PDB file of C-alpha atoms in Angstrom:
ATOM      1  CA  MET A 109      80.910 -84.297  36.637  1.00 51.00           C
ATOM      2  CA  THR A 110      80.835 -85.559  33.053  1.00 60.00           C
ATOM      3  CA  SER A 111      83.086 -84.150  30.344  1.00 67.00           C
ATOM      4  CA  LYS A 112      81.795 -83.676  26.828  1.00 73.00           C
ATOM      5  CA  SER A 113      83.834 -85.414  24.141  1.00 83.00           C
ATOM      6  CA  LEU A 114      84.812 -83.676  20.935  1.00 87.00           C
ATOM      7  CA  SER A 115      82.350 -85.324  18.559  1.00 90.00           C
ATOM      8  CA  ILE A 116      82.061 -84.679  14.820  1.00 91.00           C
ATOM      9  CA  ASP A 117      78.982 -82.515  15.244  1.00 90.00           C
ATOM     10  CA  ASN A 118      80.635 -80.593  18.062  1.00 90.00           C
ATOM     11  CA  ALA A 119      83.683 -79.881  15.879  1.00 93.00           C
ATOM     12  CA  LEU A 120      81.519 -78.832  12.939  1.00 93.00           C
ATOM     13  CA  HIS A 121      79.538 -76.437  15.163  1.00 93.00           C
ATOM     14  CA  GLY A 122      82.860 -74.981  16.287  1.00 93.00           C
ATOM     15  CA  LEU A 123      83.914 -74.456  12.680  1.00 93.00           C
ATOM     16  CA  ASP A 124      80.573 -72.811  11.910  1.00 93.00           C
ATOM     17  CA  GLU A 125      81.013 -70.367  14.791  1.00 93.00           C
ATOM     18  CA  PHE A 126      84.616 -69.649  13.795  1.00 94.00           C
ATOM     19  CA  LEU A 127      83.644 -68.927  10.189  1.00 93.00           C
ATOM     20  CA  ARG A 128      80.678 -66.775  11.197  1.00 92.00           C
ATOM     21  CA  ASP A 129      82.210 -64.847  14.103  1.00 93.00           C
ATOM     22  CA  LYS A 130      85.921 -64.621  13.248  1.00 94.00           C
ATOM     23  CA  ILE A 131      86.656 -65.376   9.599  1.00 94.00           C
ATOM     24  CA  ALA A 132      83.719 -63.728   7.799  1.00 92.00           C
ATOM     25  CA  PRO A 133      83.994 -60.355   9.627  1.00 94.00           C
ATOM     26  CA  ALA A 134      87.721 -60.253   8.827  1.00 95.00           C
ATOM     27  CA  ILE A 135      87.179 -60.691   5.077  1.00 94.00           C
ATOM     28  CA  ALA A 136      86.976 -57.447   3.119  1.00 94.00           C
ATOM     29  CA  ASP A 137      85.918 -59.009  -0.177  1.00 92.00           C
ATOM     30  CA  PRO A 138      82.146 -58.380  -0.569  1.00 90.00           C
ATOM     31  CA  TYR A 139      81.679 -61.720  -2.318  1.00 90.00           C
ATOM     32  CA  VAL A 140      83.891 -63.968  -0.207  1.00 90.00           C
ATOM     33  CA  ALA A 141      82.640 -62.716   3.182  1.00 91.00           C
ATOM     34  CA  PRO A 142      79.007 -63.848   2.709  1.00 90.00           C
ATOM     35  CA  MET A 143      80.276 -67.080   1.154  1.00 91.00           C
ATOM     36  CA  ALA A 144      82.186 -67.728   4.367  1.00 92.00           C
ATOM     37  CA  ARG A 145      78.962 -67.212   6.341  1.00 91.00           C
ATOM     38  CA  LEU A 146      77.072 -69.548   4.019  1.00 91.00           C
ATOM     39  CA  SER A 147      79.840 -72.119   4.432  1.00 93.00           C
ATOM     40  CA  GLY A 148      79.232 -71.877   8.167  1.00 92.00           C
ATOM     41  CA  LEU A 149      75.517 -72.415   7.647  1.00 91.00           C
ATOM     42  CA  LEU A 150      76.219 -75.487   5.526  1.00 91.00           C
ATOM     43  CA  LEU A 151      78.488 -76.844   8.246  1.00 93.00           C
ATOM     44  CA  ARG A 152      75.757 -76.204  10.822  1.00 93.00           C
ATOM     45  CA  ILE A 153      73.195 -78.145   8.784  1.00 93.00           C
ATOM     46  CA  CYS A 154      75.702 -81.005   8.417  1.00 93.00           C
ATOM     47  CA  ALA A 155      76.528 -80.872  12.131  1.00 92.00           C
ATOM     48  CA  ASN A 156      72.869 -81.119  13.062  1.00 93.00           C
ATOM     49  CA  SER A 157      72.363 -84.188  10.906  1.00 92.00           C
ATOM     50  CA  VAL A 158      75.418 -86.186  11.972  1.00 92.00           C
ATOM     51  CA  ASP A 159      74.288 -87.686  15.246  1.00 90.00           C
ATOM     52  CA  ASP A 160      71.190 -89.543  14.074  1.00 92.00           C
ATOM     53  CA  ALA A 161      72.143 -89.968  10.401  1.00 94.00           C
ATOM     54  CA  THR A 162      72.360 -93.764  10.628  1.00 96.00           C
ATOM     55  CA  GLU A 163      69.259 -94.139  12.767  1.00 96.00           C
ATOM     56  CA  LEU A 164      67.214 -91.953  10.427  1.00 96.00           C
ATOM     57  CA  ARG A 165      68.219 -93.982   7.353  1.00 97.00           C
ATOM     58  CA  VAL A 166      67.755 -97.371   9.021  1.00 98.00           C
ATOM     59  CA  ASP A 167      64.286 -96.363  10.237  1.00 97.00           C
ATOM     60  CA  GLU A 168      63.370 -94.896   6.851  1.00 97.00           C
ATOM     61  CA  ASN A 169      64.480 -97.989   4.945  1.00 98.00           C
ATOM     62  CA  ALA A 170      62.530-100.196   7.349  1.00 98.00           C
ATOM     63  CA  ALA A 171      59.405 -98.059   6.898  1.00 98.00           C
ATOM     64  CA  ILE A 172      59.692 -98.250   3.107  1.00 98.00           C
ATOM     65  CA  ARG A 173      60.176-102.028   3.237  1.00 98.00           C
ATOM     66  CA  GLU A 174      57.034-102.381   5.339  1.00 97.00           C
ATOM     67  CA  VAL A 175      54.974-100.413   2.808  1.00 97.00           C
ATOM     68  CA  LEU A 176      56.480-102.348  -0.112  1.00 97.00           C
ATOM     69  CA  GLY A 177      55.447-105.591   1.593  1.00 97.00           C
ATOM     70  CA  GLN A 178      51.888-104.305   1.944  1.00 96.00           C
ATOM     71  CA  ALA A 179      51.795-103.172  -1.677  1.00 96.00           C
ATOM     72  CA  ALA A 180      53.085-106.521  -2.977  1.00 96.00           C
ATOM     73  CA  ALA A 181      49.702-108.147  -2.446  1.00 93.00           C
ATOM     74  CA  LEU A 182      48.005-105.568  -4.693  1.00 95.00           C
ATOM     75  CA  VAL A 183      50.226-105.582  -7.766  1.00 94.00           C
ATOM     76  CA  SER A 184      50.860-108.187 -10.415  1.00 93.00           C
ATOM     77  CA  GLU A 185      54.018-110.145 -11.216  1.00 93.00           C
ATOM     78  CA  PRO A 186      56.898-109.589 -11.695  1.00 95.00           C
ATOM     79  CA  LEU A 187      56.623-106.419  -9.589  1.00 95.00           C
ATOM     80  CA  ALA A 188      54.937-108.285  -6.720  1.00 96.00           C
ATOM     81  CA  ALA A 189      57.944-110.580  -6.364  1.00 97.00           C
ATOM     82  CA  GLN A 190      60.312-107.613  -6.502  1.00 96.00           C
ATOM     83  CA  LEU A 191      58.399-105.860  -3.741  1.00 97.00           C
ATOM     84  CA  GLN A 192      58.268-108.991  -1.607  1.00 96.00           C
ATOM     85  CA  GLY A 193      61.989-109.445  -2.085  1.00 97.00           C
ATOM     86  CA  ALA A 194      62.661-105.869  -1.053  1.00 97.00           C
ATOM     87  CA  ALA A 195      60.337-106.164   1.943  1.00 97.00           C
ATOM     88  CA  ALA A 196      62.300-109.175   3.169  1.00 97.00           C
ATOM     89  CA  SER A 197      65.692-107.559   2.563  1.00 97.00           C
ATOM     90  CA  ALA A 198      67.963-105.923   5.117  1.00 97.00           C
ATOM     91  CA  ASP A 199      70.387-103.030   5.009  1.00 97.00           C
ATOM     92  CA  PRO A 200      73.705-104.329   3.633  1.00 97.00           C
ATOM     93  CA  GLY A 201      75.719-102.178   6.027  1.00 96.00           C
ATOM     94  CA  LEU A 202      75.640 -99.190   8.347  1.00 96.00           C
ATOM     95  CA  LYS A 203      77.839 -96.749   6.454  1.00 96.00           C
ATOM     96  CA  ILE A 204      75.859 -93.694   5.376  1.00 96.00           C
ATOM     97  CA  SER A 205      76.855 -94.252   1.739  1.00 96.00           C
ATOM     98  CA  VAL A 206      75.655 -97.876   1.893  1.00 97.00           C
ATOM     99  CA  LEU A 207      72.391 -96.922   3.580  1.00 97.00           C
ATOM    100  CA  ASP A 208      71.825 -94.131   1.035  1.00 96.00           C
ATOM    101  CA  GLU A 209      72.390 -96.523  -1.857  1.00 97.00           C
ATOM    102  CA  GLU A 210      69.914 -98.969  -0.357  1.00 98.00           C
ATOM    103  CA  ASN A 211      67.514 -96.094   0.245  1.00 97.00           C
ATOM    104  CA  GLN A 212      67.672 -95.174  -3.441  1.00 96.00           C
ATOM    105  CA  ARG A 213      66.957 -98.773  -4.444  1.00 97.00           C
ATOM    106  CA  LEU A 214      63.938 -98.924  -2.138  1.00 98.00           C
ATOM    107  CA  ARG A 215      62.644 -95.514  -3.212  1.00 97.00           C
ATOM    108  CA  ILE A 216      62.695 -96.505  -6.872  1.00 97.00           C
ATOM    109  CA  LEU A 217      60.581 -99.535  -5.977  1.00 97.00           C
ATOM    110  CA  LEU A 218      58.291 -97.315  -3.915  1.00 97.00           C
ATOM    111  CA  VAL A 219      57.693 -95.001  -6.889  1.00 96.00           C
ATOM    112  CA  THR A 220      57.085 -98.007  -9.145  1.00 96.00           C
ATOM    113  CA  ALA A 221      54.643 -99.502  -6.656  1.00 97.00           C
ATOM    114  CA  GLN A 222      52.782 -96.224  -6.223  1.00 96.00           C
ATOM    115  CA  CYS A 223      52.408 -95.807  -9.984  1.00 95.00           C
ATOM    116  CA  GLU A 224      50.826 -99.264 -10.163  1.00 95.00           C
ATOM    117  CA  LEU A 225      48.553 -98.639  -7.183  1.00 95.00           C
ATOM    118  CA  GLU A 226      47.284 -95.373  -8.668  1.00 93.00           C
ATOM    119  CA  LYS A 227      46.115 -97.256 -11.759  1.00 93.00           C
ATOM    120  CA  ASP A 228      44.025 -99.503  -9.508  1.00 92.00           C
ATOM    121  CA  THR A 229      40.661 -98.052  -8.452  1.00 90.00           C
ATOM    122  CA  SER A 230      39.989-100.554  -5.647  1.00 93.00           C
ATOM    123  CA  ALA A 231      39.601 -99.325  -2.076  1.00 94.00           C
ATOM    124  CA  ALA A 232      42.556-101.442  -0.964  1.00 94.00           C
ATOM    125  CA  ALA A 233      44.844 -99.863  -3.568  1.00 95.00           C
ATOM    126  CA  LYS A 234      43.705 -96.366  -2.639  1.00 94.00           C
ATOM    127  CA  ALA A 235      44.366 -97.085   1.028  1.00 95.00           C
ATOM    128  CA  ARG A 236      47.916 -98.246   0.212  1.00 95.00           C
ATOM    129  CA  ASP A 237      48.423 -95.171  -1.958  1.00 95.00           C
ATOM    130  CA  ARG A 238      47.437 -92.978   0.985  1.00 95.00           C
ATOM    131  CA  THR A 239      49.890 -94.907   3.176  1.00 96.00           C
ATOM    132  CA  ILE A 240      52.690 -94.119   0.725  1.00 97.00           C
ATOM    133  CA  TRP A 241      51.815 -90.424   0.697  1.00 96.00           C
ATOM    134  CA  ARG A 242      51.835 -90.341   4.508  1.00 96.00           C
ATOM    135  CA  LEU A 243      55.203 -92.072   4.469  1.00 97.00           C
ATOM    136  CA  LEU A 244      56.587 -89.497   2.025  1.00 96.00           C
ATOM    137  CA  GLU A 245      55.333 -86.676   4.272  1.00 96.00           C
ATOM    138  CA  SER A 246      56.957 -88.303   7.272  1.00 96.00           C
ATOM    139  CA  ILE A 247      60.262 -88.786   5.429  1.00 96.00           C
ATOM    140  CA  GLU A 248      60.314 -85.168   4.281  1.00 95.00           C
ATOM    141  CA  ALA A 249      59.596 -83.878   7.784  1.00 94.00           C
ATOM    142  CA  LYS A 250      62.370 -85.991   9.316  1.00 95.00           C
ATOM    143  CA  ARG A 251      64.849 -85.020   6.599  1.00 94.00           C
ATOM    144  CA  ALA A 252      64.177 -81.288   6.878  1.00 91.00           C
ATOM    145  CA  PRO A 253      67.440 -79.317   7.120  1.00 90.00           C
ATOM    146  CA  ARG A 254      68.084 -78.486  10.761  1.00 88.00           C
ATOM    147  CA  GLU A 255      69.515 -75.017  10.905  1.00 83.00           C
ATOM    148  CA  ARG A 256      69.147 -74.219  14.582  1.00 77.00           C
ATOM    149  CA  PRO A 257      72.126 -75.174  16.756  1.00 71.00           C
TER     150      PRO A 257
ATOM    151  CA  MET B  30      48.886 -34.279 -15.233  1.00 29.00           C
ATOM    152  CA  LEU B  31      48.486 -37.140 -12.888  1.00 31.00           C
ATOM    153  CA  LYS B  32      48.777 -36.514  -9.240  1.00 31.00           C
ATOM    154  CA  PHE B  33      49.197 -39.377  -6.928  1.00 31.00           C
ATOM    155  CA  LEU B  34      50.012 -39.945  -3.362  1.00 30.00           C
ATOM    156  CA  CYS B  35      51.854 -43.026  -2.461  1.00 30.00           C
ATOM    157  CA  ALA B  36      52.340 -44.150   1.082  1.00 31.00           C
ATOM    158  CA  ILE B  37      55.617 -45.955   1.349  1.00 29.00           C
ATOM    159  CA  THR B  38      55.445 -48.878   3.663  1.00 30.00           C
ATOM    160  CA  GLY B  39      58.200 -50.940   5.158  1.00 30.00           C
ATOM    161  CA  VAL B  40      58.856 -53.992   3.049  1.00 31.00           C
ATOM    162  CA  LEU B  41      60.659 -57.058   4.240  1.00 32.00           C
ATOM    163  CA  LEU B  42      61.908 -59.530   1.685  1.00 35.00           C
ATOM    164  CA  ALA B  43      63.195 -62.906   2.756  1.00 36.00           C
ATOM    165  CA  ALA B  44      63.229 -66.513   1.652  1.00 43.00           C
ATOM    166  CA  ALA B  45      60.796 -67.541   4.363  1.00 57.00           C
ATOM    167  CA  LEU B  46      58.961 -64.491   5.626  1.00 60.00           C
ATOM    168  CA  THR B  47      55.881 -65.110   7.746  1.00 66.00           C
ATOM    169  CA  ILE B  48      53.514 -62.141   7.676  1.00 62.00           C
ATOM    170  CA  ASP B  49      50.479 -61.505   9.787  1.00 61.00           C
ATOM    171  CA  THR B  50      48.011 -60.314   7.132  1.00 57.00           C
ATOM    172  CA  ALA B  51      44.932 -60.366   9.312  1.00 53.00           C
ATOM    173  CA  GLU B  52      44.287 -56.655   8.749  1.00 56.00           C
ATOM    174  CA  ALA B  53      44.955 -56.580   4.998  1.00 59.00           C
ATOM    175  CA  LYS B  54      42.098 -55.053   2.974  1.00 72.00           C
ATOM    176  CA  SER B  55      41.462 -55.033  -0.750  1.00 81.00           C
ATOM    177  CA  PRO B  56      42.279 -51.671  -2.378  1.00 84.00           C
ATOM    178  CA  GLU B  57      39.802 -49.481  -4.239  1.00 89.00           C
ATOM    179  CA  VAL B  58      40.419 -49.457  -7.982  1.00 90.00           C
ATOM    180  CA  ALA B  59      39.194 -46.676 -10.298  1.00 91.00           C
ATOM    181  CA  PRO B  60      39.762 -46.603 -14.071  1.00 89.00           C
ATOM    182  CA  ILE B  61      41.513 -43.581 -15.617  1.00 89.00           C
ATOM    183  CA  GLU B  62      40.387 -42.235 -18.965  1.00 87.00           C
ATOM    184  CA  GLY B  63      42.832 -41.937 -21.831  1.00 82.00           C
ATOM    185  CA  VAL B  64      45.933 -43.793 -22.956  1.00 79.00           C
ATOM    186  CA  PRO B  65      48.850 -43.971 -20.521  1.00 81.00           C
ATOM    187  CA  THR B  66      52.322 -43.069 -21.690  1.00 78.00           C
ATOM    188  CA  LEU B  67      54.745 -45.753 -20.682  1.00 78.00           C
ATOM    189  CA  MET B  68      58.296 -46.628 -21.654  1.00 75.00           C
ATOM    190  CA  THR B  69      57.392 -50.181 -22.574  1.00 73.00           C
ATOM    191  CA  GLY B  70      59.237 -50.368 -25.860  1.00 73.00           C
ATOM    192  CA  THR B  71      59.047 -49.051 -29.389  1.00 75.00           C
ATOM    193  CA  TYR B  72      56.329 -51.391 -30.582  1.00 79.00           C
ATOM    194  CA  ASP B  73      52.549 -51.031 -30.408  1.00 83.00           C
ATOM    195  CA  VAL B  74      51.202 -53.703 -28.082  1.00 85.00           C
ATOM    196  CA  ALA B  75      47.721 -53.310 -29.615  1.00 87.00           C
ATOM    197  CA  LYS B  76      49.084 -54.846 -32.815  1.00 89.00           C
ATOM    198  CA  LEU B  77      50.227 -57.805 -30.733  1.00 88.00           C
ATOM    199  CA  GLY B  78      46.707 -58.329 -29.382  1.00 91.00           C
ATOM    200  CA  TYR B  79      46.929 -56.494 -26.058  1.00 90.00           C
ATOM    201  CA  THR B  80      44.767 -53.746 -24.545  1.00 89.00           C
ATOM    202  CA  THR B  81      46.279 -51.177 -22.172  1.00 90.00           C
ATOM    203  CA  ASN B  82      44.300 -49.607 -19.316  1.00 91.00           C
ATOM    204  CA  GLU B  83      45.298 -47.392 -16.432  1.00 93.00           C
ATOM    205  CA  TYR B  84      43.812 -47.369 -12.914  1.00 95.00           C
ATOM    206  CA  PHE B  85      44.095 -45.487  -9.665  1.00 95.00           C
ATOM    207  CA  VAL B  86      44.573 -47.857  -6.749  1.00 95.00           C
ATOM    208  CA  SER B  87      44.011 -46.549  -3.245  1.00 95.00           C
ATOM    209  CA  GLY B  88      43.483 -47.828   0.227  1.00 93.00           C
ATOM    210  CA  VAL B  89      45.231 -48.227   3.515  1.00 92.00           C
ATOM    211  CA  ALA B  90      48.667 -49.816   3.497  1.00 90.00           C
ATOM    212  CA  ASN B  91      50.202 -51.728   6.348  1.00 88.00           C
ATOM    213  CA  SER B  92      53.721 -51.226   7.553  1.00 89.00           C
ATOM    214  CA  TYR B  93      55.488 -54.109   9.235  1.00 90.00           C
ATOM    215  CA  SER B  94      58.044 -54.643  11.926  1.00 90.00           C
ATOM    216  CA  ALA B  95      59.815 -57.702  13.232  1.00 87.00           C
ATOM    217  CA  PRO B  96      58.780 -58.736  16.766  1.00 88.00           C
ATOM    218  CA  GLN B  97      62.095 -60.578  17.165  1.00 84.00           C
ATOM    219  CA  PRO B  98      65.635 -59.823  15.986  1.00 81.00           C
ATOM    220  CA  LEU B  99      66.147 -60.816  12.349  1.00 77.00           C
ATOM    221  CA  ALA B 100      68.010 -64.136  12.300  1.00 74.00           C
ATOM    222  CA  SER B 101      70.733 -64.829   9.743  1.00 67.00           C
ATOM    223  CA  ASP B 102      68.802 -67.799   8.323  1.00 66.00           C
ATOM    224  CA  GLY B 103      66.213 -65.482   6.736  1.00 71.00           C
ATOM    225  CA  ARG B 104      63.280 -67.156   8.504  1.00 75.00           C
ATOM    226  CA  TRP B 105      61.616 -64.037   9.801  1.00 81.00           C
ATOM    227  CA  THR B 106      58.237 -63.133  11.192  1.00 86.00           C
ATOM    228  CA  ALA B 107      56.685 -59.747  10.451  1.00 89.00           C
ATOM    229  CA  ARG B 108      53.802 -58.140  12.301  1.00 90.00           C
ATOM    230  CA  VAL B 109      51.617 -55.202  11.288  1.00 90.00           C
ATOM    231  CA  SER B 110      52.920 -52.178  13.185  1.00 90.00           C
ATOM    232  CA  GLY B 111      51.070 -49.302  11.554  1.00 90.00           C
ATOM    233  CA  THR B 112      48.949 -48.118   8.659  1.00 90.00           C
ATOM    234  CA  ALA B 113      48.969 -45.225   6.194  1.00 92.00           C
ATOM    235  CA  PRO B 114      46.679 -44.154   3.339  1.00 93.00           C
ATOM    236  CA  TYR B 115      48.066 -44.551  -0.151  1.00 93.00           C
ATOM    237  CA  ARG B 116      47.054 -43.774  -3.704  1.00 94.00           C
ATOM    238  CA  THR B 117      49.045 -44.927  -6.698  1.00 94.00           C
ATOM    239  CA  ARG B 118      48.409 -45.969 -10.262  1.00 92.00           C
ATOM    240  CA  ILE B 119      48.865 -49.155 -12.178  1.00 93.00           C
ATOM    241  CA  VAL B 120      48.796 -49.975 -15.862  1.00 92.00           C
ATOM    242  CA  VAL B 121      47.321 -53.287 -16.926  1.00 91.00           C
ATOM    243  CA  MET B 122      48.088 -54.913 -20.261  1.00 89.00           C
ATOM    244  CA  ARG B 123      45.809 -57.815 -21.049  1.00 87.00           C
ATOM    245  CA  PRO B 124      44.912 -59.878 -24.092  1.00 87.00           C
ATOM    246  CA  THR B 125      42.289 -58.118 -26.205  1.00 90.00           C
ATOM    247  CA  SER B 126      40.740 -61.501 -26.904  1.00 87.00           C
ATOM    248  CA  GLY B 127      39.107 -61.372 -23.465  1.00 81.00           C
ATOM    249  CA  MET B 128      40.105 -64.950 -22.880  1.00 80.00           C
ATOM    250  CA  THR B 129      39.435 -65.896 -19.278  1.00 82.00           C
ATOM    251  CA  VAL B 130      41.651 -68.041 -17.142  1.00 81.00           C
ATOM    252  CA  ASP B 131      40.454 -71.279 -15.630  1.00 86.00           C
ATOM    253  CA  ARG B 132      41.726 -70.558 -12.137  1.00 84.00           C
ATOM    254  CA  VAL B 133      41.243 -74.128 -10.946  1.00 83.00           C
ATOM    255  CA  ALA B 134      43.358 -75.431 -13.823  1.00 83.00           C
ATOM    256  CA  LEU B 135      45.892 -72.652 -13.346  1.00 84.00           C
ATOM    257  CA  ASP B 136      46.161 -73.586  -9.687  1.00 84.00           C
ATOM    258  CA  TRP B 137      47.662 -76.935 -10.706  1.00 88.00           C
ATOM    259  CA  TRP B 138      50.439 -74.941 -12.332  1.00 88.00           C
ATOM    260  CA  LEU B 139      51.690 -74.191  -8.829  1.00 88.00           C
ATOM    261  CA  LEU B 140      52.323 -77.879  -8.374  1.00 92.00           C
ATOM    262  CA  PHE B 141      54.171 -78.088 -11.664  1.00 92.00           C
ATOM    263  CA  THR B 142      56.373 -75.119 -10.808  1.00 93.00           C
ATOM    264  CA  ALA B 143      57.301 -76.733  -7.483  1.00 94.00           C
ATOM    265  CA  VAL B 144      58.273 -79.933  -9.308  1.00 94.00           C
ATOM    266  CA  LYS B 145      60.244 -77.878 -11.813  1.00 94.00           C
ATOM    267  CA  ALA B 146      62.000 -76.065  -8.973  1.00 95.00           C
ATOM    268  CA  CYS B 147      63.041 -79.400  -7.459  1.00 95.00           C
ATOM    269  CA  VAL B 148      64.703 -80.283 -10.747  1.00 94.00           C
ATOM    270  CA  ILE B 149      66.711 -77.061 -10.575  1.00 94.00           C
ATOM    271  CA  TRP B 150      67.743 -77.633  -6.946  1.00 95.00           C
ATOM    272  CA  THR B 151      68.630 -81.262  -7.590  1.00 94.00           C
ATOM    273  CA  THR B 152      70.819 -80.146 -10.484  1.00 94.00           C
ATOM    274  CA  ALA B 153      72.456 -77.565  -8.211  1.00 93.00           C
ATOM    275  CA  ALA B 154      73.166 -80.208  -5.574  1.00 93.00           C
ATOM    276  CA  SER B 155      74.533 -82.564  -8.202  1.00 93.00           C
ATOM    277  CA  GLY B 156      76.798 -79.847  -9.589  1.00 93.00           C
ATOM    278  CA  PHE B 157      78.221 -79.172  -6.144  1.00 93.00           C
ATOM    279  CA  ALA B 158      78.577 -82.856  -5.274  1.00 92.00           C
ATOM    280  CA  SER B 159      80.474 -83.581  -8.492  1.00 93.00           C
ATOM    281  CA  GLY B 160      82.872 -80.708  -7.826  1.00 91.00           C
ATOM    282  CA  LYS B 161      81.946 -78.915 -11.049  1.00 90.00           C
ATOM    283  CA  ASN B 162      80.615 -75.959  -9.073  1.00 89.00           C
ATOM    284  CA  ARG B 163      81.667 -75.311  -5.500  1.00 89.00           C
ATOM    285  CA  GLU B 164      79.503 -72.250  -4.909  1.00 89.00           C
ATOM    286  CA  MET B 165      77.993 -72.403  -1.425  1.00 90.00           C
ATOM    287  CA  THR B 166      74.661 -71.234  -2.822  1.00 90.00           C
ATOM    288  CA  MET B 167      74.554 -74.361  -4.989  1.00 92.00           C
ATOM    289  CA  ALA B 168      74.978 -76.634  -1.982  1.00 93.00           C
ATOM    290  CA  LEU B 169      72.538 -74.731   0.191  1.00 92.00           C
ATOM    291  CA  SER B 170      69.854 -74.501  -2.468  1.00 92.00           C
ATOM    292  CA  GLY B 171      70.328 -78.217  -3.054  1.00 93.00           C
ATOM    293  CA  ILE B 172      69.543 -78.808   0.602  1.00 93.00           C
ATOM    294  CA  ARG B 173      67.245 -75.997   1.788  1.00 92.00           C
ATOM    295  CA  ALA B 174      65.348 -75.015  -1.334  1.00 93.00           C
ATOM    296  CA  ASN B 175      64.974 -78.618  -2.441  1.00 94.00           C
ATOM    297  CA  HIS B 176      63.383 -79.517   0.879  1.00 94.00           C
ATOM    298  CA  PHE B 177      61.169 -76.417   0.737  1.00 94.00           C
ATOM    299  CA  HIS B 178      59.739 -77.361  -2.654  1.00 95.00           C
ATOM    300  CA  ARG B 179      59.405 -81.089  -1.904  1.00 95.00           C
ATOM    301  CA  ASP B 180      57.493 -80.105   1.212  1.00 94.00           C
ATOM    302  CA  LEU B 181      55.421 -77.652  -0.838  1.00 94.00           C
ATOM    303  CA  ILE B 182      54.548 -80.387  -3.349  1.00 95.00           C
ATOM    304  CA  LEU B 183      53.278 -82.587  -0.532  1.00 95.00           C
ATOM    305  CA  LYS B 184      51.291 -79.722   1.002  1.00 94.00           C
ATOM    306  CA  ILE B 185      49.661 -78.872  -2.346  1.00 93.00           C
ATOM    307  CA  MET B 186      48.834 -82.531  -2.973  1.00 92.00           C
ATOM    308  CA  ARG B 187      47.266 -82.818   0.470  1.00 93.00           C
ATOM    309  CA  ALA B 188      45.334 -79.555   0.088  1.00 91.00           C
ATOM    310  CA  LYS B 189      43.944 -80.745  -3.226  1.00 89.00           C
ATOM    311  CA  GLY B 190      42.904 -84.095  -1.802  1.00 89.00           C
ATOM    312  CA  ALA B 191      45.181 -85.774  -4.336  1.00 86.00           C
ATOM    313  CA  MET B 192      46.801 -88.249  -1.981  1.00 87.00           C
ATOM    314  CA  GLY B 193      44.860 -91.376  -2.837  1.00 76.00           C
TER     315      GLY B 193
END
């Protein structure tokens, strides 16, 4: 028989349930009571995104780097060198804050690259542009708030 | 004196309500002679370049029920559970100029409004993150509504064939 450890997400789910089922019903204030329920919902969303938070960001950064590398061949200098540099880079750490900072750096380059590609009417540029849009759709789907327990 | 019969239908309002509208039908619209009396203000809208017309609108209204218990997250599904005849009236104020709307161009406005909404939600999230405003609605709109509109932007772009 395996015992389940008290993980961060497990604790946050517990707090959500406590706020929703015990605290909120006991609050008479008509403003504070729903705020307590919303606090629970926020905790639930956080709880559901704890376990794979690092994996999601590492995968996302890698996917952006791959697209930046592909786009580098289609844009002019100095952007091409910037994109190649980013494509060859690695995450500087595994803390969420570090991965998020790197993600922001890569996303800015992605926007810059896409702007350049959309000025180019060649078939190759359009194909890369479509790749970026598909990547953005994939990122948004994976980052959707998870509200179900 | 105007007589009208209005069938009141069940209305469900939620942030993410999915409605089965398969049986929805367009209403019949009939113009009403004369000038309607409305409490719209003390000014004459005709002087501002607007024409006022009144219409009877009638048809069959749907009522809705939820096939599952309503969840606290507001993501509900509604299904048509009955119908009733209705007749009501509407007053339309429109520019006297007769200027028509380019619906294709106007459709792009949807995209702009979604982008604009993202700005609002991002500001809300930033306000919460900085500690300037700790309202739970700010945090949740920064997460849920922001995702909803980013996703909507992508869906509109795809539907319009504007993705490369």
